[in-house]
Amino acid sequence: MARRPSNDTGSRPVSMADVARAAGVSQQTVSRVANGLPNVNEQTRQRVQTAMQELGFRPSYAGRSLRDGRYHSVGLCVNDVTKFGNLSMIDGIASAAREHNCAITLVEMSKTEEFSLAEATRRMAALPVDGIIIGMSRMAPDFETFDPLPGIGTVIVTMYAHPRVTTVDSDHYGCSLLLMDHLFELGHEQIRYIGGPSFSVDEQFRRAGWQDVLERNHIESAEPLEGDWSANSGYEAGRYLAEHDRTMTAIYAANDQMANGAIAALRDSGLRVPEDVSVVGVDDSLDDFVAHNELTTVRFDLHQRGREVFEHAVPEAGTAGKTVAIRIPGQLIIRHTTAATHA
Amino acid sequence: MARRPSNDTGSRPVSMADVARAAGVSQQTVSRVANGLPNVNEQTRQRVQTAMQELGFRPSYAGRSLRDGRYHSVGLCVNDVTKFGNLSMIDGIASAAREHNCAITLVEMSKTEEFSLAEATRRMAALPVDGIIIGMSRMAPDFETFDPLPGIGTVIVTMYAHPRVTTVDSDHYGCSLLLMDHLFELGHEQIRYIGGPSFSVDEQFRRAGWQDVLERNHIESAEPLEGDWSANSGYEAGRYLAEHDRTMTAIYAANDQMANGAIAALRDSGLRVPEDVSVVGVDDSLDDFVAHNELTTVRFDLHQRGREVFEHAVPEAGTAGKTVAIRIPGQLIIRHTTAATHA
DNA sequence: AGTGTTATGATAGACGGGTTCTTTTGTCTA
DNA sequence: TAGACAAAAGAACCCGTCTATCATAACACT
């Protein structure tokens, strides 16, 4: 059987051996030069470096990884790259990874189908990753029973806590408390809620926060409305509320996009914001899209979340072991869609 | 020197040899089971699989890659994940990669600093990638002189053509032609332009398209305005135009966000859209953020672009070799911010 | 008994980089 | 000129997976 050619012409990538042959030295000397080790004659070093240049040598990632058992990459699994939550997750993790001189190995699962943590883990495990991060934007069917792969750091980005896996997320419950407290201080009590799709984990926690605050204040909560995160769905909901609820003084929309839609709907219905109805959102995501963004909202520190996620997935000496659940608080940003009630 | 333990307790990842030992078979047989080869007794197969389960065996990515010289991942280098163009690129490539059962190795370069293609290539080359994709949203200083690394597919996402590298992009020049033709058909001639930052490659081509159409029709083009892609910058520009240009009948904003800002500015200045001034944008990116999006715009098929990019970066048998420049046309979407002139 | 089939093991080598150990070469000193 | 010592370079081997041979059983079918 024909041995692959010794790279006179061959398509095989250039190895240290090829460089060694070209420079007339041993492969070890090439290694020494490549890694800047001492005890190499200056003349020899030159010769080797020239050979490297000419042959276009690049060290084999596979060979090196095999040797030192590390990949310098962290695996990230999301279902849909474009969703605000996932995007901001990628961004945050990317910058944390960069600080650690690490790449991200990104796998996008099906955008529509439900996916299990086991499946996500299985796919990530076949890739060059030192740690696994799974964005769980909707409840996985095997969340309770899931066991992380031994020997590799695993983090799930979600609000739910897990007994055997570290979870990290922005505090989607706490943001509701911030906003609701703000509205209460302004005298609002009849606060309607426009949520995202009910399968969304973020939605579940944001809604729970809204509901709990009302209950704690002994206010009977009116039925929450369900949107799909889009401005149009917020508009629909806003229209409905403007026409059917005369007692409402404020709307809490579970994201800024829906809040923006709701504001448009209220104004189209002849209601003033914030004079007649106050509106709040979450995410602080409108700036690029809307001129003079005036929405009161909550901003999350997504880079901090990225760092936390990364550092728990790839524990840097010592941090290892403990399973924790980290919730990163948001920050209330008061603009001009909220005002005190008249009463 | 102490040999690493044979994994009674050791932290070394589980290898085939470990599984073989546990199952009391040879490494050969484990390999046969792992790869579903025939000629393995059903009972033995069971035993091996059980051992794999118990030990948590996962085949070494490094070992396998070293062996068969492929990584099943494509490298993607961008400067800022969150920018619309980059995000949509990631999304398109991710879905193309998934179709090929491939992952994406993502490297984010500095968001602010200029980066060279050589630098990007150097970093990507040290990672497990079968191909390299570089998003060049601003002109790289070494674009002209850049030589791709031999032996690895390289694609630059940009409108500029390159003699030695395949480039792919949405047609940021053609989109201007589509929009300008549309406006001309409606009778507009005094069409002002609100562009993105001038260092942006997309901006350069969109503006060139606007300018060329005017010149071709022997219309002296008024000074283009420069924004930063944000709605606020579009608002500023729109305000300025409303106050200083009485002859203008249409505005071409280089993206939807600025268009949206411009519309708000025009209305705040007492001008009606589209009755007094028509407005168009590019990207079709408003839907999620704005209720009842009525903006006439151009939509790009970002998934097609992703596929083209991917398939040229990782040529599937045969496609290899030729350097091409691919421009994917956009699609004009006429909504209700454009109308015929009165005259 | 002879032939073939199936199951498994033993051994080795390829892949590329890096470490460790050993050998060679060169220089300086007594 | 011999001995000491350091610098330079080479040889061997490991990492884990896969494949390619052989070799050796056990078993079935004529």
XYZ file of C-alpha atoms (C1' of nucleotides) in Angstrom:
746
model
C 0.000 0.000 0.000
C 1.310 3.400 -0.958
C 2.630 5.415 1.909
C 1.590 8.990 1.769
C 4.239 11.105 0.148
C 6.888 12.821 2.218
C 5.468 16.141 1.138
C 7.327 17.026 -1.960
C 3.910 17.639 -3.401
C 1.585 15.797 -1.066
C -1.601 17.238 0.340
C -0.868 16.119 3.860
C -0.326 19.014 6.247
C 3.255 19.893 6.999
C 4.579 18.273 10.130
C 7.635 18.858 12.234
C 9.255 15.906 10.543
C 8.858 17.601 7.188
C 10.448 20.736 8.510
C 13.234 18.715 10.095
C 13.966 16.983 6.822
C 14.025 20.264 4.938
C 16.296 21.913 7.470
C 18.508 18.880 7.830
C 17.956 18.542 11.556
C 16.034 16.209 13.800
C 12.382 16.639 14.616
C 13.287 17.427 18.222
C 15.307 20.407 17.212
C 12.357 21.698 15.272
C 10.274 21.270 18.406
C 12.818 23.250 20.367
C 12.737 26.056 17.874
C 8.949 26.038 17.655
C 8.613 26.334 21.412
C 11.465 28.770 21.918
C 13.491 26.454 24.084
C 17.155 27.192 24.778
C 20.171 25.239 23.641
C 19.745 25.724 19.952
C 22.492 27.175 17.861
C 21.509 30.524 16.455
C 22.426 29.414 12.982
C 20.400 26.240 13.292
C 17.449 28.190 14.620
C 17.522 30.424 11.586
C 17.672 27.474 9.253
C 14.716 25.806 10.927
C 12.626 28.953 10.943
C 13.280 29.484 7.277
C 12.169 25.942 6.557
C 9.007 26.500 8.605
C 8.190 29.592 6.639
C 8.792 28.020 3.288
C 6.791 24.899 3.991
C 4.005 26.767 5.739
C 4.279 24.719 8.893
C 1.526 24.975 11.439
C 1.583 22.777 14.522
C -1.126 20.157 14.534
C -3.906 20.944 16.927
C -4.725 17.262 17.199
C -1.197 16.224 18.029
C -0.806 18.876 20.649
C -4.186 18.239 22.233
C -3.534 14.541 22.319
C -0.305 15.209 24.099
C -1.413 17.628 26.773
C -5.025 16.628 27.094
C -6.491 20.089 26.736
C -8.385 21.696 23.923
C -8.492 25.373 24.816
C -12.061 25.559 23.734
C -15.367 25.475 25.503
C -18.485 23.955 24.033
C -21.645 25.972 23.790
C -24.960 24.487 22.819
C -27.974 26.634 22.035
C -31.172 26.035 20.169
C -31.410 29.293 18.281
C -28.514 31.666 17.857
C -30.618 34.673 17.011
C -32.796 34.826 20.089
C -31.839 37.757 22.266
C -31.093 35.604 25.253
C -28.823 33.262 23.361
C -27.104 35.964 21.444
C -26.237 37.855 24.565
C -25.062 34.609 26.079
C -22.726 33.945 23.193
C -21.431 37.457 23.395
C -20.758 37.306 27.093
C -19.105 33.922 26.925
C -17.070 34.898 23.889
C -15.483 37.773 25.702
C -14.810 35.677 28.791
C -13.304 32.980 26.613
C -11.112 35.495 24.884
C -9.745 36.636 28.218
C -8.706 33.055 28.854
C -7.304 32.720 25.359
C -9.930 30.179 24.599
C -12.223 29.579 21.661
C -15.877 28.640 21.630
C -17.131 25.551 19.920
C -20.669 26.367 19.005
C -23.330 23.821 18.247
C -26.775 24.898 17.263
C -29.463 22.341 17.981
C -32.726 22.331 16.150
C -34.478 25.653 16.436
C -37.877 24.147 16.763
C -37.600 20.674 18.215
C -37.263 20.057 21.884
C -33.844 18.801 22.853
C -32.662 16.828 25.814
C -29.658 17.646 27.923
C -28.365 14.143 27.351
C -28.490 14.649 23.606
C -26.789 18.026 23.839
C -24.106 16.587 26.093
C -23.579 13.642 23.817
C -22.951 15.882 20.858
C -20.700 18.264 22.707
C -18.666 15.418 24.165
C -17.576 14.379 20.688
C -16.009 17.783 20.131
C -12.791 19.407 21.280
C -14.052 20.965 24.465
C -12.681 21.457 27.963
C -16.108 22.282 29.291
C -19.732 22.164 28.264
C -22.254 24.974 28.406
C -25.863 24.330 27.556
C -28.365 27.094 27.116
C -31.680 25.789 28.321
C -34.167 28.365 27.169
C -36.990 25.898 27.494
C -37.329 23.135 30.034
C -35.534 20.006 28.913
C -37.515 16.802 29.322
C -34.663 15.154 31.198
C -33.643 18.052 33.417
C -34.417 16.268 36.667
C -32.729 13.022 35.789
C -29.769 14.473 33.929
C -26.322 13.433 35.044
C -23.373 15.444 33.775
C -20.574 13.593 32.068
C -17.891 12.792 34.612
C -14.536 14.403 33.998
C -15.776 17.446 32.161
C -17.147 20.672 33.590
C -20.771 21.259 32.745
C -22.876 24.366 33.216
C -26.484 24.879 32.284
C -27.655 28.401 31.661
C -31.041 28.504 33.290
C -32.809 29.818 36.344
C -33.595 26.362 37.648
C -31.225 24.900 40.208
C -29.931 21.388 39.715
C -28.543 19.041 42.357
C -25.640 17.778 40.278
C -24.947 20.570 37.808
C -23.960 24.185 38.266
C -26.513 26.534 36.791
C -26.014 30.199 36.043
C -28.399 32.814 34.760
C -29.473 36.382 34.945
C -32.036 36.717 37.691
C -35.252 36.547 35.721
C -37.231 36.374 38.910
C -35.497 39.252 40.639
C -35.999 41.583 37.690
C -39.719 41.325 38.243
C -39.295 42.331 41.850
C -37.290 45.388 40.867
C -39.894 46.509 38.377
C -42.873 45.735 40.541
C -41.383 47.538 43.510
C -40.773 50.518 41.301
C -44.387 50.488 40.125
C -45.695 50.050 43.646
C -43.724 52.998 44.847
C -45.405 55.038 42.165
C -48.772 53.929 43.511
C -49.676 51.290 40.929
C -51.581 48.235 41.976
C -53.535 47.144 38.939
C -50.538 45.912 37.005
C -51.233 43.701 34.019
C -48.656 41.273 32.693
C -47.773 40.494 29.095
C -45.530 37.455 29.066
C -43.543 35.488 26.542
C -44.436 31.991 25.403
C -45.187 29.838 28.418
C -42.643 27.168 27.508
C -39.849 29.685 28.002
C -37.951 29.330 31.259
C -37.245 33.062 31.396
C -40.950 33.712 31.010
C -41.838 31.346 33.795
C -39.611 33.136 36.267
C -40.496 36.637 35.202
C -44.161 35.831 35.535
C -43.649 34.139 38.887
C -41.997 37.314 40.157
C -44.919 39.441 39.025
C -47.418 37.093 40.590
C -45.583 36.752 43.873
C -45.331 40.499 44.397
C -49.031 40.905 43.793
C -49.848 38.093 46.166
C -47.530 39.428 48.795
C -49.451 42.692 48.595
C -52.777 40.910 48.677
C -53.806 42.043 45.248
C -55.723 39.670 43.103
C -53.786 39.312 39.904
C -55.687 39.582 36.667
C -55.063 36.965 34.025
C -51.579 37.251 32.464
C -51.453 37.570 28.688
C -49.164 35.478 26.542
C -47.144 36.890 23.663
C -44.242 35.545 21.637
C -41.633 38.169 22.576
C -42.314 40.165 19.384
C -43.488 43.769 19.256
C -46.533 42.703 17.314
C -47.643 40.318 20.003
C -47.138 43.103 22.529
C -49.286 45.347 20.395
C -52.075 42.802 20.260
C -51.991 42.369 23.992
C -51.859 46.113 24.581
C -54.849 46.651 22.329
C -56.777 44.011 24.174
C -55.981 45.499 27.553
C -56.804 49.042 26.461
C -60.218 47.898 25.366
C -61.073 45.485 28.160
C -59.448 46.734 31.323
C -60.516 50.152 32.604
C -58.898 49.739 36.005
C -55.369 48.921 34.870
C -52.778 51.636 35.591
C -49.614 49.823 34.525
C -48.361 47.100 32.216
C -45.392 44.890 32.851
C -44.241 43.362 29.576
C -41.758 40.529 29.917
C -39.403 42.028 27.367
C -38.764 45.403 25.787
C -39.984 44.434 22.362
C -43.427 43.561 23.606
C -43.402 46.620 25.823
C -42.682 48.731 22.778
C -45.596 47.148 20.960
C -47.849 47.647 23.937
C -46.992 51.333 24.131
C -47.901 51.763 20.472
C -51.194 49.997 21.094
C -52.058 52.114 24.102
C -51.381 55.300 22.199
C -53.400 54.051 19.244
C -56.214 53.481 21.714
C -56.010 57.052 22.919
C -54.244 56.343 26.176
C -51.192 58.316 27.193
C -47.964 56.722 28.426
C -47.035 57.269 31.180
C -49.823 59.698 32.209
C -52.646 57.168 31.883
C -50.740 53.919 31.910
C -47.169 53.163 32.931
C -45.261 50.535 30.968
C -42.102 48.626 31.835
C -40.079 45.998 30.009
C -36.990 43.862 30.492
C -33.651 43.529 28.671
C -32.796 47.090 27.702
C -32.623 45.968 24.105
C -34.330 48.791 22.227
C -31.588 51.354 21.897
C -30.396 50.349 18.457
C -33.875 50.040 17.008
C -35.910 52.827 18.495
C -35.040 56.499 18.521
C -35.270 58.202 21.892
C -35.834 55.048 23.800
C -37.784 56.058 26.906
C -38.698 52.684 28.266
C -38.199 51.907 31.923
C -36.617 48.486 32.038
C -34.093 46.165 33.664
C -30.641 45.647 32.251
C -28.637 42.522 32.885
C -24.892 42.379 33.001
C -24.506 39.776 30.323
C -20.747 39.865 30.336
C -20.644 39.057 33.974
C -22.966 36.178 33.332
C -20.689 35.055 30.517
C -17.714 35.107 32.830
C -19.488 33.156 35.543
C -20.667 30.584 33.064
C -17.265 30.195 31.492
C -15.347 29.967 34.697
C -17.604 27.306 36.101
C -17.487 25.291 32.918
C -13.701 25.421 32.759
C -12.663 25.594 36.375
C -9.265 27.182 36.740
C -7.489 25.127 39.366
C -9.300 24.792 42.655
C -12.695 26.209 41.815
C -13.796 22.732 40.877
C -16.248 20.429 42.543
C -19.055 22.316 44.192
C -22.364 22.503 42.401
C -23.856 25.946 42.730
C -26.733 27.976 41.365
C -25.777 31.506 40.455
C -28.300 34.260 39.804
C -26.948 37.537 38.564
C -29.109 40.497 39.530
C -30.305 43.013 36.981
C -30.293 46.750 37.292
C -33.408 48.899 37.206
C -33.238 51.621 34.592
C -35.866 54.273 35.097
C -36.702 56.278 32.012
C -39.955 57.937 31.125
C -42.645 55.345 30.583
C -43.462 55.183 34.266
C -45.111 57.859 36.385
C -47.004 58.165 39.648
C -50.705 57.389 39.639
C -53.118 60.285 40.032
C -54.992 58.771 42.948
C 8.813 8.314 36.835
C 5.319 7.432 37.981
C 3.148 6.163 35.184
C -0.317 7.595 35.291
C -2.712 5.214 36.994
C -4.718 2.744 34.992
C -7.841 4.629 35.943
C -9.036 3.028 39.098
C -9.258 6.548 40.386
C -7.125 8.574 38.026
C -8.253 11.795 36.451
C -7.033 10.833 33.006
C -9.866 10.496 30.528
C -11.100 6.984 29.887
C -9.494 5.381 26.871
C -10.330 2.318 24.848
C -7.646 0.444 26.708
C -9.411 1.167 29.981
C -12.662 -0.119 28.606
C -10.929 -3.186 27.234
C -9.413 -3.942 30.596
C -12.738 -3.515 32.372
C -14.604 -5.700 29.912
C -11.849 -8.282 29.757
C -11.436 -8.012 26.026
C -8.800 -6.590 23.745
C -8.670 -2.971 22.666
C -9.318 -4.262 19.202
C -12.707 -5.556 20.173
C -13.614 -2.311 21.897
C -12.845 -0.515 18.685
C -15.035 -2.926 16.787
C -17.905 -2.299 19.152
C -17.414 1.444 19.206
C -17.519 1.644 15.445
C -20.300 -0.867 14.944
C -18.184 -3.267 12.952
C -19.391 -6.819 12.381
C -17.957 -10.033 13.748
C -18.568 -9.325 17.370
C -20.525 -11.738 19.524
C -23.705 -10.183 20.822
C -22.819 -11.081 24.373
C -19.382 -9.551 24.085
C -20.841 -6.442 22.544
C -23.144 -6.066 25.530
C -20.318 -6.515 27.949
C -18.207 -3.876 26.230
C -21.054 -1.426 26.020
C -21.773 -1.839 29.688
C -18.143 -1.147 30.474
C -18.247 1.952 28.292
C -21.286 3.197 30.136
C -19.885 2.563 33.558
C -16.550 4.155 32.877
C -18.057 7.038 30.980
C -15.954 6.417 27.928
C -15.899 9.065 25.255
C -13.616 8.614 22.289
C -10.781 11.075 22.298
C -11.400 13.836 19.824
C -7.690 14.475 19.623
C -6.826 10.871 18.922
C -9.458 10.527 16.272
C -8.641 13.837 14.607
C -4.979 13.014 14.589
C -5.771 9.764 12.928
C -8.096 10.849 10.186
C -6.903 14.373 9.736
C -10.258 16.073 10.015
C -11.811 18.153 12.734
C -15.443 18.428 11.756
C -15.456 22.047 12.697
C -15.122 25.264 10.811
C -13.466 28.346 12.216
C -15.306 31.624 12.283
C -13.659 34.875 13.193
C -15.663 38.026 13.801
C -14.943 41.255 15.577
C -18.244 41.716 17.372
C -20.767 38.966 17.814
C -23.694 41.248 18.491
C -23.646 43.345 15.344
C -26.550 42.488 13.091
C -24.347 41.508 10.186
C -22.178 39.198 12.249
C -25.027 37.692 14.130
C -26.879 36.820 10.984
C -23.670 35.413 9.602
C -23.214 33.170 12.587
C -26.798 32.049 12.322
C -26.579 31.228 8.639
C -23.290 29.405 8.988
C -24.467 27.545 12.062
C -27.378 26.053 10.214
C -25.235 25.146 7.214
C -22.702 23.574 9.537
C -25.385 21.583 11.253
C -26.496 20.148 7.948
C -22.961 18.883 7.476
C -22.807 17.611 11.020
C -20.156 20.138 11.754
C -19.522 22.512 14.625
C -18.359 26.103 14.555
C -15.250 27.229 16.326
C -15.900 30.831 17.097
C -13.228 33.387 17.845
C -14.136 36.911 18.684
C -11.442 39.420 17.936
C -11.296 42.736 19.662
C -14.515 44.650 19.224
C -12.819 47.953 18.820
C -9.343 47.440 17.476
C -8.634 46.929 13.844
C -7.497 43.428 13.040
C -5.512 42.033 10.186
C -6.427 39.006 8.142
C -3.020 37.552 8.867
C -3.634 37.842 12.590
C -7.079 36.298 12.308
C -5.724 33.474 10.186
C -2.889 32.867 12.569
C -5.265 32.474 15.486
C -7.701 30.283 13.637
C -4.930 28.064 12.313
C -4.049 27.039 15.845
C -7.546 25.680 16.371
C -9.325 22.523 15.299
C -10.746 23.732 12.019
C -11.204 22.270 8.577
C -11.792 25.693 7.089
C -11.489 29.332 8.001
C -14.138 32.001 7.688
C -13.321 35.597 8.425
C -15.951 38.258 8.710
C -14.423 41.451 7.411
C -16.906 44.106 8.383
C -14.276 46.781 8.035
C -11.408 46.872 5.586
C -8.420 44.966 6.885
C -5.098 46.752 6.506
C -3.567 43.744 4.787
C -6.441 42.806 2.510
C -4.516 43.361 -0.710
C -1.394 41.541 0.329
C -3.068 38.730 2.241
C -2.195 35.187 1.271
C -4.405 32.417 2.571
C -2.768 29.580 4.415
C -2.055 26.781 1.986
C -3.868 23.544 2.641
C -6.894 24.984 4.382
C -9.992 26.483 2.808
C -10.390 30.156 3.518
C -13.357 32.411 2.881
C -13.693 36.071 3.672
C -17.152 37.465 4.131
C -17.013 40.781 2.388
C -18.129 42.495 -0.779
C -14.596 43.040 -1.998
C -13.204 40.501 -4.427
C -9.780 39.042 -3.780
C -7.440 37.427 -6.289
C -6.408 34.540 -4.068
C -9.303 34.095 -1.660
C -12.950 33.283 -2.198
C -15.188 36.022 -0.898
C -18.900 35.751 -0.243
C -21.409 38.331 0.857
C -24.906 39.579 0.512
C -25.003 42.052 -2.346
C -24.719 45.322 -0.497
C -24.330 47.173 -3.761
C -27.259 45.534 -5.518
C -29.637 46.269 -2.675
C -29.159 49.962 -3.351
C -30.061 49.445 -6.988
C -33.254 47.650 -6.019
C -34.307 50.414 -3.679
C -33.305 53.271 -5.918
C -35.096 51.750 -8.888
C -38.162 51.405 -6.758
C -37.975 55.039 -5.719
C -37.346 56.196 -9.264
C -40.364 54.329 -10.482
C -42.382 56.231 -7.929
C -41.042 59.469 -9.370
C -38.446 60.328 -6.735
C -35.253 62.018 -7.741
C -34.161 64.030 -4.744
C -33.162 61.047 -2.648
C -31.018 61.723 0.378
C -28.777 59.079 1.884
C -28.163 58.289 5.534
C -25.251 55.884 5.740
C -23.492 53.885 8.413
C -19.987 54.641 9.625
C -17.712 55.141 6.660
C -15.208 52.488 7.749
C -17.867 49.832 7.273
C -17.519 47.811 4.109
C -21.261 47.295 3.869
C -21.709 51.030 4.093
C -19.215 51.687 1.359
C -21.049 49.473 -1.097
C -24.534 50.574 -0.183
C -23.507 54.175 -0.615
C -21.746 53.459 -3.900
C -24.969 51.932 -5.213
C -26.955 55.007 -4.252
C -24.422 57.313 -5.829
C -24.085 55.339 -9.048
C -27.807 55.272 -9.678
C -28.029 59.023 -9.222
C -25.110 59.601 -11.542
C -26.487 57.252 -14.125
C -29.632 59.353 -14.091
C -27.660 62.579 -14.224
C -28.852 63.783 -10.877
C -26.462 65.654 -8.726
C -26.287 63.822 -5.436
C -26.551 65.870 -2.289
C -24.063 65.186 0.474
C -24.598 61.780 2.141
C -25.043 61.824 5.913
C -23.165 59.515 8.214
C -24.792 57.678 11.110
C -23.663 54.782 13.279
C -26.404 52.284 12.354
C -28.439 53.188 15.449
C -31.977 54.540 15.407
C -30.816 57.601 17.283
C -28.291 58.497 14.634
C -31.021 58.041 12.044
C -33.198 60.382 14.027
C -30.521 63.061 14.131
C -29.969 62.792 10.415
C -33.686 62.857 9.714
C -34.113 65.936 11.846
C -31.335 67.651 10.024
C -32.759 66.816 6.614
C -36.268 67.857 7.548
C -34.970 71.233 8.568
C -32.435 71.856 5.835
C -33.663 70.177 2.683
C -36.965 71.382 1.257
C -36.540 69.603 -2.071
C -35.960 66.094 -0.817
C -38.772 63.643 -1.516
C -37.183 60.427 -0.276
C -34.607 59.120 2.175
C -32.548 55.997 1.722
C -31.204 54.899 5.084
C -28.518 52.253 4.922
C -30.210 50.093 7.512
C -33.663 49.682 8.994
C -32.742 50.976 12.395
C -31.633 54.320 11.077
C -34.629 54.369 8.751
C -36.864 53.886 11.749
C -35.187 56.772 13.518
C -35.460 58.947 10.438
C -39.177 58.273 10.159
C -39.676 59.342 13.752
C -37.704 62.510 13.085
C -39.682 63.382 9.979
C -42.950 62.950 11.809
C -41.696 64.994 14.724
C -40.891 67.686 12.175
C -44.421 67.657 10.865
C -43.708 65.726 7.694
C -45.821 62.756 6.711
C -44.363 59.390 5.655
C -44.892 58.407 2.905
C -47.100 61.258 1.709
C -44.451 63.957 2.019
C -41.294 61.887 2.154
C -40.710 58.242 1.295
C -38.253 56.252 3.416
C -36.512 52.972 2.727
C -34.050 50.874 4.716
C -32.078 47.662 4.417
C -31.987 44.366 6.381
C -35.624 43.763 7.249
C -34.629 43.655 10.877
C -37.406 45.578 12.606
C -40.121 42.989 12.939
C -39.294 41.860 16.436
C -38.831 45.358 17.779
C -41.452 47.498 16.138
C -45.159 46.831 16.002
C -46.762 47.031 12.579
C -43.506 47.369 10.745
C -44.313 49.258 7.551
C -40.845 49.931 6.285
C -39.989 49.244 2.664
C -36.669 47.484 2.730
C -34.437 44.769 1.277
C -34.174 41.370 2.833
C -31.142 39.159 2.397
C -31.229 35.410 2.435
C -28.734 34.992 5.210
C -29.028 31.259 5.325
C -28.111 30.960 1.717
C -25.126 33.142 2.376
C -24.234 30.919 5.306
C -24.378 27.862 3.110
C -22.233 29.416 0.397
C -19.684 30.544 2.915
C -19.552 27.190 4.613
C -19.327 25.140 1.486
C -16.500 27.186 0.096
C -14.602 27.084 3.337
C -14.952 23.324 3.630
C -15.080 22.136 0.044
C -16.881 18.831 -0.265
C -14.846 16.812 -2.753
C -14.276 18.480 -6.066
C -15.557 21.967 -5.418
C -12.065 22.943 -4.410
C -9.591 25.178 -6.081
C -11.206 28.054 -7.885
C -11.247 31.430 -6.226
C -14.591 33.116 -6.717
C -16.475 36.150 -5.521
C -20.075 35.417 -4.688
C -22.707 38.110 -4.225
C -26.090 36.986 -3.067
C -28.896 39.261 -4.208
C -31.394 40.700 -1.791
C -35.115 40.870 -2.220
C -37.086 44.110 -2.329
C -39.898 44.187 0.195
C -42.381 46.928 -0.501
C -44.431 47.987 2.470
C -45.936 51.373 3.197
C -43.219 53.912 3.729
C -42.883 54.582 0.012
C -45.391 56.312 -2.242
C -45.500 58.096 -5.588
C -44.512 61.732 -5.692
C -47.258 64.287 -6.268
C -45.544 65.975 -9.188
C -11.653 -35.794 8.697
C -11.647 -31.833 5.900
C -13.255 -27.279 4.809
C -15.024 -23.062 5.791
C -16.909 -19.408 8.883
C -17.056 -16.508 12.869
C -15.057 -14.524 17.013
C -11.266 -12.798 19.253
C -6.449 -11.648 20.449
C -1.746 -10.125 19.683
C 1.156 -7.020 17.529
C 2.397 -3.190 15.072
C 2.245 1.113 12.861
C 0.440 5.746 11.446
C -0.864 10.241 12.860
C 2.076 14.890 15.075
C 3.874 17.185 19.038
C 6.381 17.112 23.180
C 9.342 15.164 27.037
C 13.108 12.666 28.747
C 17.130 10.485 28.304
C 21.353 9.807 25.860
C 24.949 10.778 22.766
C 27.877 13.680 20.242
C 30.450 17.829 19.599
C 32.997 21.705 21.100
C 35.490 24.537 24.400
C 38.166 25.500 28.284
C 41.381 24.283 31.837
C 44.999 21.768 34.353
C 47.269 15.893 26.123
C 43.852 14.494 29.166
C 39.918 15.665 31.767
C 35.845 18.478 32.875
C 31.838 20.500 31.471
C 28.399 22.659 28.755
C 25.970 23.186 24.539
C 23.732 21.002 20.686
C 21.347 17.459 18.623
C 19.491 12.881 18.295
C 16.791 8.504 19.714
C 13.065 6.609 21.915
C 8.675 6.816 23.548
C 3.951 8.502 25.009
C -0.649 10.422 24.198
C -5.512 7.547 21.935
C -7.765 5.935 17.880
C -8.022 3.227 14.066
C -6.533 -0.239 10.698
C -3.959 -3.951 8.873
C -2.070 -8.341 9.494
C -1.686 -12.652 11.408
C -2.663 -16.144 14.525
C -5.755 -19.003 17.104
C -9.376 -20.765 18.575
C -14.411 -22.603 18.470
C -17.957 -24.181 15.761
C -20.791 -25.848 11.799
C -21.455 -28.352 7.615
C -20.442 -31.847 4.510
